[in-house]
Every structure is written in C-alpha cells, then in structure tokens.
Amino acid sequence: MELKSQVFRKMAPELDPLRIGTGWKPEDLDKPQVIIESTFGDSHPGSGHLDKLVEAVRKGIEEAGGFGARYFCTDICDGESQGTDGINFSLVSREMIANMIEIHGNATPFDAGVYLASCDKGMPGNLMGLARLDLPGIVVPGGTMNAGPNMLTLEQLGKYSAEYQRGEIDEAKLTWAKNNACPSCGACSFIGTASTMQIMAEALGLALPGSALMPATSPELLNYAYEAGKRSVELAYLPELKPSKIVTLDSFENAILVHAAISGSTNCLLHIPAIAHELGIEITGDTFDRLHRGAKYLLNIRPSGEWPAETFYYAGGVPKIMEEIREHLHLDAMTITGKTLGENLEELKKNGYYEKCNSWLEKFNKRYNVELRSEDIIRPYNNPIGKDGSIAILKGNLAPEGAVIKHTACPKEMFKAVLKARPFDSEEECLDAVLNHKVQKGDAVFIRYEGPKGSGMPEMFYTSEAISSDKELGKSIALITDGRFSGASTGPVIGHCSPEAMEGGPIALVEEGDLIELDILERKLNIIGVNGEPKSRLEIEMILDERRKAWTPKEAKYKKGVLRMFSEHATSPMKGGYLEY
C-alpha cells in the first residue's frame, strides 16, 4: 500500500525542502511518517517529564524504520489554578488540545500517531484528537508520581488547607505538606481524573497492555514508550487498526466497567461521552449508571481507599482489574496490539508481567516499612470493597437530565436525606459560608452558574474539601452544583446538575428554605417542599412554573475569548460538555 505521506509529497513540492530545513535527512522523507503528539511543557509535574518519553518513542520509531516528528500542545494544571478564575479555563483546554491535534495531523501528512499525556485534560484531549484524526495510533500514558514521606499525596492538601483555616493546624504543618506532596513528575498519586483517564486509555484498547499509571520514574515506562514507537510504524501499514475500526461500543462498555471497579473520577462522565462523540458513538450518564449498578468496586487506592496510586501498577494495574471482572467484559474487543482483549490478558500471564509487578511491590514495602500484598490494593472479585459500582446518576425535578455523585466517597448517613436549600451563585460565597459556620446541619448547599455555559465548569474542590474535612458538616449536609468536582473530591457532593443554571435549569430556581430530597439508592434528586414545608408533586410543579416565568437569565460572565466561545457552544454536562457547532 502507498502511504499517505508519500502521496502528499507528490502533491506539495515544498514539503520535502521544508522538512529538510527542519532537520530531516533526505532519506527520512521516504520513511513512514509518525506524528508524536505530547503535552510536554514546564506546566506541571504530569507534563514536565514527557520529553524523555517522547525521545524513547522517537528511538523506537527510528529503529522500526520510520521517522517521528514531535508536536506539542501542553496542558494546564487544575491543581495550580484551583480556587482562582484560572480553573474556568480547564475544561475548554481539553477542546483546544483536541483542536490542535486535528490541525497538526491534517495540515501535513502523517501515516500514524503516538500520543503522550498524563493529566486531567491532556489525556482526554489527546484521546479526542486521535479519534478525530482517525490515523492508526497508540497512546503512551505518562504515569503517576511517587508518594511523599508518610505516603503523603496531593489530594490531602485540601484537608490540610481547611484545617489550617479553621486553626486546627499551624502554618508549619501546612508548609510541610506543600513541600512534600509532589516529590516527582507524573500524575498526582491518587485515583483522580488524571489517573482515571490514563486507565481509560488502556481499557479502551488504545495503549499497550499494562502501560497505564506506571510510576513516572520507572525505567519500565521508558521501555513502554520505546515499544509504542516501534508499534506505531507497524500501525502505519494497518489501516484496519485505526481508532474508528477498533474502538466500539463494546470498548467503551469495557472501560466503564473498569471505571466502576476502580471508583474512577466523576469527570470521566464528561470525557468518555466526548471521546465517544468523536467516533459517532453515544455514551451518556445513563450508560454509566446502567453499568455501575451491581458492579464490584475493587480498588483500595486514595481518595476512596488507603494507598497511593503508584501501588496500582505494583498490584497488576489495568490487566489485574480486568482479570478480576473478566466475566463481565467483552473479551473479543480488538486492541491496538492487533489482538483481542482476551488474547492480551492471556499473553501477559505467560510473559511474567505479574511477577515483575510484584517485584516492584516488594521494593515499595521496604521503602515504607509495610507488608502490602497485591490483593490489599486490588481486592479479589469475591471480596470487593463495594457491590454497586462507584457512581450514581440522580434524576428528578431538580435535575431532569441528571446529576452525578460518587457514592463510594459519600457518607452512608447521606444516602437518604431531606435537606434545606442554601443557594449561592458563586463558589467564593459558598466557601466563606462553610468555613465560617454559616451553614448548618441538614442544609443542602448549592453552588450554581458554574456549568459549561455559566463559567466554563470549574471544580468546586475547596468547598467540597472544606465540607468533607469538617467532622460535623461532612456527614450532615450535601453540596449540589452544576459545576464539577476534582477527581480527588470526597463527601456528599453532587455535580453536573443538568440543565445548568445558565440555561434556566431547575437549579437556578431553587430558593432558600426549599426542601431537597436526596435518595442515592433510588437515584432521586427532587425539590419536595417550600419554606421548610412539604408540598405535593403537582404543587411543586406549579411553584417552579411561576419561578421560571419570573427568572431572568444572568448576563454572560465572559464577553470575549475562548470562554465566550465555550459558553455559547458547550453541550450539557451529561452529554460530555464538548463544543457543538
């Protein structure tokens, strides 16, 4: 077969000299051309080390007879922008990364792609971009950082910060936590959005088996990058393995079942539907709810569990999770290896993969003087942590399109409750009320106008941490928002409430003293009373109709730039919050 790159060379006579001017040798021009997309940059620990992995990829490509061209579109860090208006740019950055990959890959000819990212928006942005390009390609997850002293990990900073503001710890203790929470490059060492999306890349069949969420400092990760480079050259001649051919509804169902087993980030409900949309497949919150019901939750890693995320690989990683739930998986799903998922799992058992993982676990045990076993980290299927997945989609007159809660991180006391509404139109107002004890037991605290069309859909991380770390409020109030949460968030927090307030959704109509029904097991989220008094369903409908007539849309928060574009074109959170033109 004639490669795309060679066809383009005949059409564009300037192509060869321009590439030679870039540093390519004339003999490189005849080789399979591989675009290497990465989020490398001095932006945060998840991307700061990717240049080393890129070079390992290039070496693999070269030794397989291809030529690798480096393209970069770095991502921002949700953690660094947390608590500021900078976090409003987070979700839209996913769209911009996907757009740039589309532009890079279509403006000049390439035969295959390798995509490297670690973190919250970089990984889903690359997955959306590779799906949109639809070139044969392979993902290299950037791995996770090590834990710090005393197994300190970054998601604990929210707790330390709230404790400091309440006067429970001194500044020296807070400074110690800040200085030790990120001891190396890689994604944050807990099952947040970054870790979840690395795992999703492998679960979808787009990364080499066993490569997701390895320690970023491990030499094994460089080996995976090298092998991915070699494989990309083979993929250049295998158009039957381009994303649209191998990633099917079965692939997405496999990934969502893995998501249930790991108690993955709620932000995955934004990213998986957006990636599926690029491939013409519809995934919604209802898909997640259906597959999570009755699913076994197995992973004992923070924030819902005990251990830092580096232990995930030591316990066997994605393959081990899949082995435990294999009876529920589509084992005939094709993967980037050219083999089915079932074939990949069998091959790993034969080639010593699990023995290698265990050797790293022994080193971890010596470092921290513990005696962890793999089954302490990834629980056996017959001894799960939970039996109903990890997330639930709640619906009712407050969220007709749905809202999401990670019930594995929610206190059991809040699984069924009737609460009094305390609405706020910004996170700053709400956080001040929580920290200064202006919120009482039994309140349903609302933060609204924070959806995609409202302000870009930022995380409500500090407010959720302030609530969950409060010994009294953490088990007696709920936080409800049309914004989203960090993958590290815990507590009674409900996000993605749709339709959002900016579109006139019911969350915009909530008033002080309304009674809010929360029932996680029955998947209910309703307004059931006014001024503390219960009302019938018909009465509530009439009251909401009157409020809707009196409601006035808020003025757009952003008048120019990328956030104005996002607010005008973003879909509902329950569809993925992607740009729709």
Coordinates of C-alpha atoms in Angstrom, one line a residue, residues 37-573:
E37 CA 1.8 14.5 20.0
S38 CA 2.5 15.3 23.6
T39 CA 1.5 17.7 26.3
F40 CA 5.2 18.3 27.3
G41 CA 5.9 21.6 28.9
D42 CA 7.0 23.2 32.1
S43 CA 3.4 23.5 33.1
H44 CA 3.1 20.9 35.8
P45 CA 4.5 17.5 37.0
G46 CA 2.3 15.5 34.7
S47 CA 3.8 17.0 31.6
G48 CA 7.3 18.1 32.7
H49 CA 8.9 14.7 32.1
L50 CA 7.2 13.8 28.8
D51 CA 10.1 15.0 26.7
K52 CA 12.1 11.9 27.9
L53 CA 9.3 9.6 26.9
V54 CA 9.0 11.4 23.5
E55 CA 12.7 10.7 22.8
A56 CA 12.1 7.0 23.7
V57 CA 9.2 6.9 21.3
R58 CA 11.4 8.5 18.6
K59 CA 14.1 5.9 19.1
G60 CA 11.5 3.1 18.8
I61 CA 10.2 4.7 15.6
E62 CA 13.6 5.1 14.1
E63 CA 14.7 1.5 14.9
A64 CA 11.5 0.3 13.2
G65 CA 12.3 2.2 10.0
G66 CA 10.1 5.2 10.5
F67 CA 10.6 8.9 11.2
G68 CA 8.9 10.6 14.2
A69 CA 8.0 14.3 14.2
R70 CA 7.5 16.0 17.6
Y71 CA 4.4 18.2 18.0
F72 CA 3.5 19.8 21.3
C73 CA 0.3 21.2 22.8
T74 CA 0.9 21.5 26.5
D75 CA -2.0 21.3 29.1
I76 CA -2.7 23.4 32.2
C77 CA -2.9 22.1 35.7
D78 CA -6.2 22.1 37.6
G79 CA -4.3 22.0 40.9
E80 CA -2.2 25.1 40.1
S81 CA -5.3 27.1 39.0
Q82 CA -7.5 25.7 41.8
G83 CA -9.5 28.3 43.7
T84 CA -8.9 31.0 41.1
D85 CA -10.6 32.0 37.9
G86 CA -7.9 30.1 36.1
I87 CA -9.8 26.9 36.8
N88 CA -12.5 28.2 34.5
F89 CA -10.2 27.5 31.5
S90 CA -9.7 23.9 32.4
L91 CA -12.5 22.1 30.6
V92 CA -12.2 24.2 27.5
S93 CA -8.5 23.4 27.3
R94 CA -9.5 19.8 26.5
E95 CA -11.3 21.1 23.4
M96 CA -8.3 23.3 22.4
I97 CA -5.9 20.3 22.7
A98 CA -8.2 18.2 20.5
N99 CA -8.5 21.0 18.0
M100 CA -4.7 21.5 17.8
I101 CA -4.1 17.8 17.3
E102 CA -6.7 17.8 14.5
I103 CA -4.9 20.8 12.9
H104 CA -1.4 19.3 13.3
G105 CA -2.4 16.0 11.8
N106 CA -4.5 17.2 8.9
A107 CA -2.4 20.2 7.8
T108 CA 0.6 18.0 7.0
P109 CA 0.8 14.3 6.0
F110 CA 1.3 11.5 8.6
D111 CA 0.8 7.8 8.5
A112 CA 0.4 7.0 12.2
G113 CA 0.4 8.8 15.6
V114 CA 1.8 8.4 19.1
Y115 CA 0.0 10.4 21.8
L116 CA 1.6 11.1 25.2
A117 CA -0.2 12.7 28.1
S118 CA -0.7 12.2 31.8
C119 CA -3.3 14.5 33.2
D120 CA -6.9 15.7 33.6
K121 CA -7.5 17.4 30.3
G122 CA -4.3 16.5 28.4
M123 CA -5.2 12.8 28.2
P124 CA -8.9 13.2 27.2
G125 CA -7.9 16.0 24.8
N126 CA -5.4 13.6 23.1
L127 CA -7.9 10.8 23.0
M128 CA -10.5 13.1 21.4
G129 CA -7.8 14.4 18.9
L130 CA -6.6 10.9 17.9
A131 CA -10.3 9.9 17.4
R132 CA -10.9 12.9 15.2
L133 CA -7.8 12.4 13.1
D134 CA -8.6 8.6 12.8
L135 CA -5.0 7.8 12.0
P136 CA -3.7 4.4 13.2
G137 CA -2.2 5.5 16.6
I138 CA -1.2 4.5 20.0
V139 CA -1.3 6.2 23.5
V140 CA 1.6 6.3 26.0
P141 CA 0.2 7.2 29.4
G142 CA 2.7 9.4 31.3
G143 CA 2.5 7.6 34.6
T144 CA 2.0 8.7 38.2
M145 CA 4.3 10.5 40.7
N146 CA 5.6 8.8 43.8
A147 CA 4.1 9.4 47.2
G148 CA 5.9 11.6 49.6
P149 CA 7.0 11.0 53.2
N150 CA 4.4 9.2 55.3
M151 CA 2.7 8.4 52.0
L152 CA 1.6 12.0 51.6
T153 CA -0.3 12.7 48.4
L154 CA -1.6 15.9 46.9
E155 CA -5.3 15.4 47.4
Q156 CA -4.6 15.7 51.1
L157 CA -3.7 19.4 50.6
G158 CA -7.3 20.4 50.6
K159 CA -7.8 18.8 54.0
Y160 CA -4.6 20.5 55.4
S161 CA -5.7 23.8 54.0
A162 CA -9.2 23.6 55.5
E163 CA -7.7 22.5 58.8
Y164 CA -5.3 25.5 58.8
Q165 CA -8.0 28.0 58.0
R166 CA -10.0 26.6 60.9
G167 CA -7.0 26.9 63.2
E168 CA -6.6 23.1 63.7
I169 CA -3.0 23.0 62.5
D170 CA -0.3 25.6 62.3
E171 CA 1.4 27.1 59.3
A172 CA 4.5 25.0 59.7
K173 CA 2.4 21.8 59.2
L174 CA 0.7 23.2 56.1
T175 CA 4.1 24.3 54.7
W176 CA 5.5 20.8 55.3
A177 CA 2.6 19.3 53.4
K178 CA 3.0 21.7 50.5
N179 CA 6.8 21.0 50.3
N180 CA 6.4 17.2 50.2
A181 CA 3.2 16.3 48.4
C182 CA 4.7 16.2 44.9
P183 CA 8.1 14.5 45.1
S184 CA 8.4 13.6 41.4
C185 CA 6.9 14.1 38.0
G186 CA 3.8 12.2 36.9
A187 CA 0.1 12.5 37.6
C188 CA -1.0 13.1 41.1
S189 CA -0.7 9.9 43.2
F190 CA -4.4 9.1 43.7
I191 CA -7.3 8.0 41.6
G192 CA -8.3 11.4 40.3
T193 CA -9.2 12.4 36.8
A194 CA -5.6 12.1 35.5
S195 CA -5.1 8.6 36.8
T196 CA -8.6 7.6 35.7
M197 CA -8.1 8.8 32.2
Q198 CA -4.8 7.0 31.8
I199 CA -6.5 3.8 32.9
M200 CA -9.4 4.6 30.4
A201 CA -6.9 4.8 27.5
E202 CA -5.7 1.3 28.2
A203 CA -9.1 0.0 28.9
L204 CA -10.3 1.3 25.5
G205 CA -7.6 -0.8 23.9
L206 CA -5.5 2.3 22.7
A207 CA -2.4 1.8 24.9
L208 CA -0.1 -1.2 25.3
P209 CA -1.4 -3.7 27.9
G210 CA 0.0 -2.9 31.4
S211 CA 1.2 0.6 30.5
A212 CA -1.3 2.8 32.3
L213 CA -0.4 4.5 35.6
M214 CA 3.1 3.2 36.0
P215 CA 5.4 5.2 38.3
A216 CA 6.7 8.0 36.1
T217 CA 10.2 7.4 37.5
S218 CA 10.2 3.8 36.4
P219 CA 12.6 2.7 33.7
E220 CA 9.8 0.3 32.6
L221 CA 7.8 3.3 31.4
L222 CA 10.6 4.3 29.0
N223 CA 10.5 0.8 27.7
Y224 CA 6.8 1.0 27.0
A225 CA 7.4 4.3 25.2
Y226 CA 10.0 2.7 23.1
E227 CA 7.8 -0.2 22.2
A228 CA 4.9 2.2 21.4
G229 CA 7.2 3.9 18.9
K230 CA 8.0 0.6 17.2
R231 CA 4.4 -0.4 17.1
S232 CA 3.3 2.9 15.5
V233 CA 5.4 2.1 12.4
E234 CA 3.7 -1.2 12.1
L235 CA 0.3 0.5 12.5
A236 CA 1.1 2.8 9.6
Y237 CA 0.5 -0.2 7.4
L238 CA -2.6 -1.4 9.2
P239 CA -5.5 1.0 8.5
E240 CA -7.8 -1.7 9.8
L241 CA -6.5 -0.7 13.3
K242 CA -7.3 3.0 13.1
P243 CA -9.4 4.2 16.1
S244 CA -12.8 4.1 14.3
K245 CA -12.2 0.4 13.5
I246 CA -11.2 -0.8 16.9
V247 CA -12.9 1.4 19.4
T248 CA -16.6 0.3 19.5
L249 CA -19.5 0.4 22.0
D250 CA -18.1 -2.8 23.5
S251 CA -14.7 -1.0 24.1
F252 CA -16.5 1.8 25.9
E253 CA -18.5 -0.6 28.0
N254 CA -15.3 -2.4 29.0
A255 CA -13.8 1.0 30.0
I256 CA -16.9 2.0 32.1
L257 CA -16.8 -1.4 33.9
V258 CA -13.2 -0.8 34.7
H259 CA -14.2 2.7 35.9
A260 CA -16.7 1.1 38.3
A261 CA -14.1 -1.3 39.6
I262 CA -11.6 1.5 40.3
S263 CA -14.1 4.1 41.7
G264 CA -12.9 6.4 39.0
S265 CA -13.3 10.2 38.8
T266 CA -16.7 11.7 38.1
N267 CA -15.0 13.8 35.5
C268 CA -14.9 10.7 33.4
L269 CA -18.6 11.3 32.8
L270 CA -17.5 14.4 30.8
H271 CA -14.6 12.8 29.0
I272 CA -15.8 9.4 27.9
P273 CA -19.0 10.7 26.2
A274 CA -16.9 13.4 24.5
I275 CA -14.4 10.9 23.2
A276 CA -17.3 8.6 22.1
H277 CA -18.9 11.5 20.3
E278 CA -15.8 11.9 18.1
L279 CA -16.3 8.3 17.0
G280 CA -20.1 8.6 16.4
I281 CA -21.0 6.6 19.5
E282 CA -23.4 7.8 22.1
I283 CA -22.4 7.4 25.7
T284 CA -24.4 9.3 28.4
G285 CA -24.6 9.4 32.2
D286 CA -27.3 6.7 31.9
T287 CA -24.8 4.4 30.3
F288 CA -22.5 4.8 33.3
D289 CA -25.4 4.3 35.8
R290 CA -26.5 1.1 34.0
L291 CA -23.1 -0.5 34.0
H292 CA -22.2 0.6 37.5
R293 CA -25.3 -1.0 39.0
G294 CA -24.3 -4.2 40.6
A295 CA -20.6 -3.8 39.5
K296 CA -17.9 -4.7 42.0
Y297 CA -15.7 -1.9 43.3
L298 CA -12.2 -3.4 44.0
L299 CA -9.5 -0.7 44.1
N300 CA -8.2 0.3 47.6
I301 CA -6.4 3.5 46.4
R302 CA -7.0 7.1 47.5
P303 CA -9.1 9.2 47.7
S304 CA -11.7 6.4 48.3
G305 CA -9.1 3.9 49.6
E306 CA -5.9 3.7 51.6
W307 CA -2.9 3.6 49.3
P308 CA -1.2 6.0 46.9
A309 CA -1.7 5.4 43.1
E310 CA 1.9 4.2 42.4
T311 CA 0.8 0.9 44.1
F312 CA -1.8 0.4 41.3
Y313 CA 0.9 -0.9 38.9
Y314 CA 2.6 -2.9 41.7
A315 CA -0.7 -4.8 42.2
G316 CA -1.0 -5.6 38.5
G317 CA -2.6 -2.5 37.1
V318 CA -5.4 -2.5 34.5
P319 CA -4.8 -6.1 33.5
K320 CA -5.3 -7.3 37.1
I321 CA -8.5 -5.3 37.3
M322 CA -9.7 -6.8 34.1
E323 CA -8.8 -10.3 35.2
E324 CA -11.0 -9.8 38.3
I325 CA -14.0 -8.6 36.3
R326 CA -13.3 -10.6 33.1
E327 CA -16.7 -12.4 33.1
H328 CA -18.4 -9.1 32.5
L329 CA -16.0 -7.8 29.8
H330 CA -16.2 -8.0 26.0
L331 CA -13.1 -10.1 25.7
D332 CA -13.3 -10.2 21.9
A333 CA -12.9 -6.4 21.7
M334 CA -10.0 -5.5 19.4
T335 CA -7.0 -3.5 20.7
I336 CA -4.1 -1.6 19.3
T337 CA -1.9 -4.7 19.6
G338 CA -3.8 -6.3 16.8
K339 CA -5.1 -8.9 19.3
T340 CA -8.3 -9.1 21.3
L341 CA -8.5 -8.0 24.9
G342 CA -8.8 -11.7 25.9
E343 CA -5.6 -12.6 24.0
N344 CA -3.7 -9.7 25.6
L345 CA -4.7 -10.8 29.1
E346 CA -3.5 -14.4 28.4
E347 CA -0.2 -13.2 26.9
L348 CA 0.6 -11.1 30.0
K349 CA 0.1 -14.1 32.3
K350 CA 2.6 -16.1 30.2
N351 CA 5.3 -13.4 29.8
G352 CA 6.0 -12.7 33.6
Y353 CA 4.1 -9.4 33.8
Y354 CA 2.6 -10.1 37.2
E355 CA 5.9 -11.4 38.7
K356 CA 7.5 -8.1 37.5
C357 CA 4.8 -6.0 39.2
N358 CA 5.2 -7.9 42.4
S359 CA 9.0 -7.3 42.5
W360 CA 8.2 -3.5 42.5
L361 CA 5.6 -4.0 45.3
E362 CA 8.4 -5.6 47.4
K363 CA 10.6 -2.5 46.9
F364 CA 7.6 -0.3 47.9
N365 CA 7.2 -2.3 51.1
K366 CA 10.8 -1.8 52.0
R367 CA 10.7 1.9 51.3
Y368 CA 7.7 2.5 53.7
N369 CA 8.2 -0.5 56.0
V370 CA 4.8 -2.0 55.3
E371 CA 3.7 -5.5 54.2
L372 CA 1.3 -4.8 51.4
R373 CA 0.0 -7.7 49.2
S374 CA -1.4 -7.2 45.7
E375 CA -4.8 -8.2 47.0
D376 CA -4.7 -5.5 49.6
I377 CA -4.6 -3.0 46.7
I378 CA -6.8 -4.7 44.1
R379 CA -9.3 -6.7 46.0
P380 CA -10.4 -10.1 44.7
Y381 CA -13.8 -10.2 42.9
N382 CA -15.3 -12.4 45.6
N383 CA -14.2 -9.9 48.3
P384 CA -15.0 -6.4 46.9
I385 CA -15.0 -3.1 48.8
G386 CA -18.4 -2.4 47.4
K387 CA -21.1 -4.1 45.2
D388 CA -22.8 -1.3 43.3
G389 CA -20.0 0.4 41.3
S390 CA -18.9 3.8 42.4
I391 CA -21.1 6.4 40.8
A392 CA -24.9 7.0 40.5
I393 CA -26.9 9.3 38.2
L394 CA -29.6 11.1 40.2
K395 CA -32.7 12.5 38.4
G396 CA -35.8 14.3 39.4
N397 CA -37.4 17.7 39.2
L398 CA -34.1 19.3 40.3
A399 CA -32.0 17.5 37.7
P400 CA -34.2 16.4 34.8
E401 CA -31.2 15.5 32.7
G402 CA -29.3 14.1 35.6
A403 CA -26.6 14.8 38.2
V404 CA -23.7 12.6 39.3
I405 CA -22.5 11.5 42.7
K406 CA -19.6 9.2 43.6
H407 CA -21.4 7.2 46.3
T408 CA -18.2 5.3 47.3
A409 CA -16.9 8.6 48.7
C410 CA -20.2 9.7 50.3
P411 CA -21.0 9.0 54.0
K412 CA -23.7 6.4 54.4
E413 CA -25.7 8.9 56.6
M414 CA -26.3 11.0 53.4
F415 CA -27.6 8.2 51.2
K416 CA -31.2 9.2 52.0
A417 CA -32.0 12.6 53.4
V418 CA -34.3 15.6 53.2
L419 CA -32.3 18.8 53.4
K420 CA -33.0 22.6 53.5
A421 CA -31.7 24.6 50.5
R422 CA -29.0 27.2 50.9
P423 CA -28.3 28.5 47.4
F424 CA -25.2 30.5 46.4
D425 CA -24.4 31.9 43.0
S426 CA -20.6 31.5 43.3
E427 CA -18.1 29.2 45.0
E428 CA -16.5 32.1 46.8
E429 CA -19.7 32.9 48.7
C430 CA -20.4 29.3 49.5
L431 CA -16.8 28.5 50.7
D432 CA -16.9 31.6 53.0
A433 CA -20.2 30.4 54.5
V434 CA -18.9 26.9 55.1
L435 CA -15.6 28.0 56.7
N436 CA -17.3 30.5 58.9
H437 CA -20.0 28.1 60.1
K438 CA -22.9 29.9 58.4
V439 CA -24.0 26.6 57.1
Q440 CA -25.9 24.3 59.4
K441 CA -26.5 20.6 59.8
G442 CA -29.3 19.4 57.4
D443 CA -28.5 22.1 54.7
A444 CA -28.3 21.4 51.0
V445 CA -25.7 23.9 49.9
F446 CA -26.0 24.9 46.2
I447 CA -23.3 26.5 44.0
R448 CA -24.8 27.4 40.7
Y449 CA -24.0 29.3 37.5
E450 CA -20.8 27.2 37.3
G451 CA -21.7 24.9 34.4
P452 CA -20.1 25.0 31.0
K453 CA -22.2 27.9 29.8
G454 CA -22.0 29.7 33.1
S455 CA -18.3 29.9 33.8
G456 CA -16.6 27.0 32.0
M457 CA -17.5 24.4 34.5
P458 CA -14.7 24.7 37.1
E459 CA -14.1 22.4 40.0
M460 CA -15.7 23.0 43.4
F461 CA -12.7 21.4 45.1
Y462 CA -12.0 23.7 48.0
T463 CA -15.6 23.8 49.1
S464 CA -16.1 20.1 48.9
E465 CA -12.9 19.6 50.9
A466 CA -14.0 22.1 53.5
I467 CA -17.2 20.2 53.9
S468 CA -15.8 16.6 53.9
S469 CA -13.0 17.5 56.3
D470 CA -15.5 19.1 58.8
K471 CA -16.3 16.4 61.4
E472 CA -19.9 17.7 61.7
L473 CA -20.8 19.0 58.3
G474 CA -19.2 16.2 56.4
K475 CA -21.9 13.7 57.4
S476 CA -24.9 16.1 57.6
I477 CA -25.1 18.4 54.6
A478 CA -24.9 17.9 50.8
L479 CA -23.2 20.1 48.2
I480 CA -25.1 20.3 44.9
T481 CA -23.7 22.2 41.8
D482 CA -23.9 22.5 38.0
G483 CA -20.1 22.7 38.1
R484 CA -17.9 19.7 38.7
F485 CA -15.5 18.3 41.3
S486 CA -11.9 17.2 41.4
G487 CA -11.4 13.5 40.9
A488 CA -10.0 13.7 44.5
S489 CA -13.2 15.1 46.0
T490 CA -14.9 13.1 48.8
G491 CA -18.0 13.6 50.8
P492 CA -21.7 14.2 50.0
V493 CA -21.1 16.1 46.7
I494 CA -23.4 16.1 43.7
G495 CA -22.2 17.7 40.4
H496 CA -23.0 18.2 36.7
C497 CA -26.6 19.1 37.7
S498 CA -28.4 19.5 34.4
P499 CA -29.8 21.5 32.8
E500 CA -27.4 24.0 34.2
A501 CA -28.5 27.3 35.9
M502 CA -27.3 29.5 32.9
E503 CA -29.8 27.7 30.7
G504 CA -32.6 28.1 33.2
G505 CA -32.4 24.6 34.7
P506 CA -34.3 24.0 37.9
I507 CA -31.1 24.5 39.9
A508 CA -31.5 28.2 39.0
L509 CA -35.0 28.3 40.5
V510 CA -34.0 26.9 44.0
E511 CA -34.8 29.3 46.8
E512 CA -33.7 29.5 50.5
G513 CA -35.6 27.0 52.6
D514 CA -36.7 24.7 49.8
L515 CA -36.8 21.0 50.9
I516 CA -34.5 18.8 48.9
E517 CA -34.9 15.1 48.6
L518 CA -31.7 13.1 48.2
D519 CA -32.0 9.3 47.7
I520 CA -28.9 7.7 46.2
L521 CA -30.2 4.1 46.1
E522 CA -33.4 5.2 44.3
R523 CA -31.4 7.7 42.2
K524 CA -33.6 10.7 43.2
L525 CA -32.9 14.4 43.5
N526 CA -36.0 16.5 43.9
I527 CA -37.4 19.7 45.3
I528 CA -40.2 18.4 47.6
G529 CA -41.1 21.5 49.7
V530 CA -41.0 25.3 50.1
N531 CA -40.1 27.3 53.2
G532 CA -39.5 24.1 55.1
E533 CA -43.0 22.8 54.4
P534 CA -43.5 19.6 52.2
K535 CA -45.6 20.1 49.0
S536 CA -47.2 17.7 46.6
R537 CA -45.6 17.0 43.3
L538 CA -48.2 19.0 41.5
E539 CA -47.8 21.9 43.8
I540 CA -44.0 21.9 43.3
E541 CA -44.5 21.8 39.5
M542 CA -46.8 24.9 39.7
I543 CA -44.4 26.7 42.0
L544 CA -41.4 26.0 39.7
D545 CA -43.5 27.2 36.7
E546 CA -44.2 30.5 38.4
R547 CA -40.5 30.9 39.4
R548 CA -39.4 30.1 35.8
K549 CA -41.6 32.9 34.5
A550 CA -40.0 35.3 36.9
W551 CA -36.5 34.1 36.3
T552 CA -34.2 36.4 34.4
P553 CA -31.1 35.0 32.6
K554 CA -27.8 36.2 34.1
E555 CA -25.5 38.3 31.9
A556 CA -22.8 36.2 30.3
K557 CA -19.7 36.1 32.5
Y558 CA -17.3 36.2 29.6
K559 CA -17.7 38.7 26.7
K560 CA -14.7 37.6 24.6
G561 CA -12.1 35.0 24.1
V562 CA -12.2 31.2 24.4
L563 CA -14.6 31.1 27.3
R564 CA -17.2 33.1 25.5
M565 CA -17.0 30.6 22.6
F566 CA -17.2 27.7 25.1
S567 CA -20.2 29.2 26.8
E568 CA -22.0 29.7 23.5
H569 CA -21.4 26.2 22.1
A570 CA -20.8 23.7 25.0
T571 CA -23.2 20.9 25.4
S572 CA -24.8 19.7 28.6
P573 CA -22.5 18.2 31.2

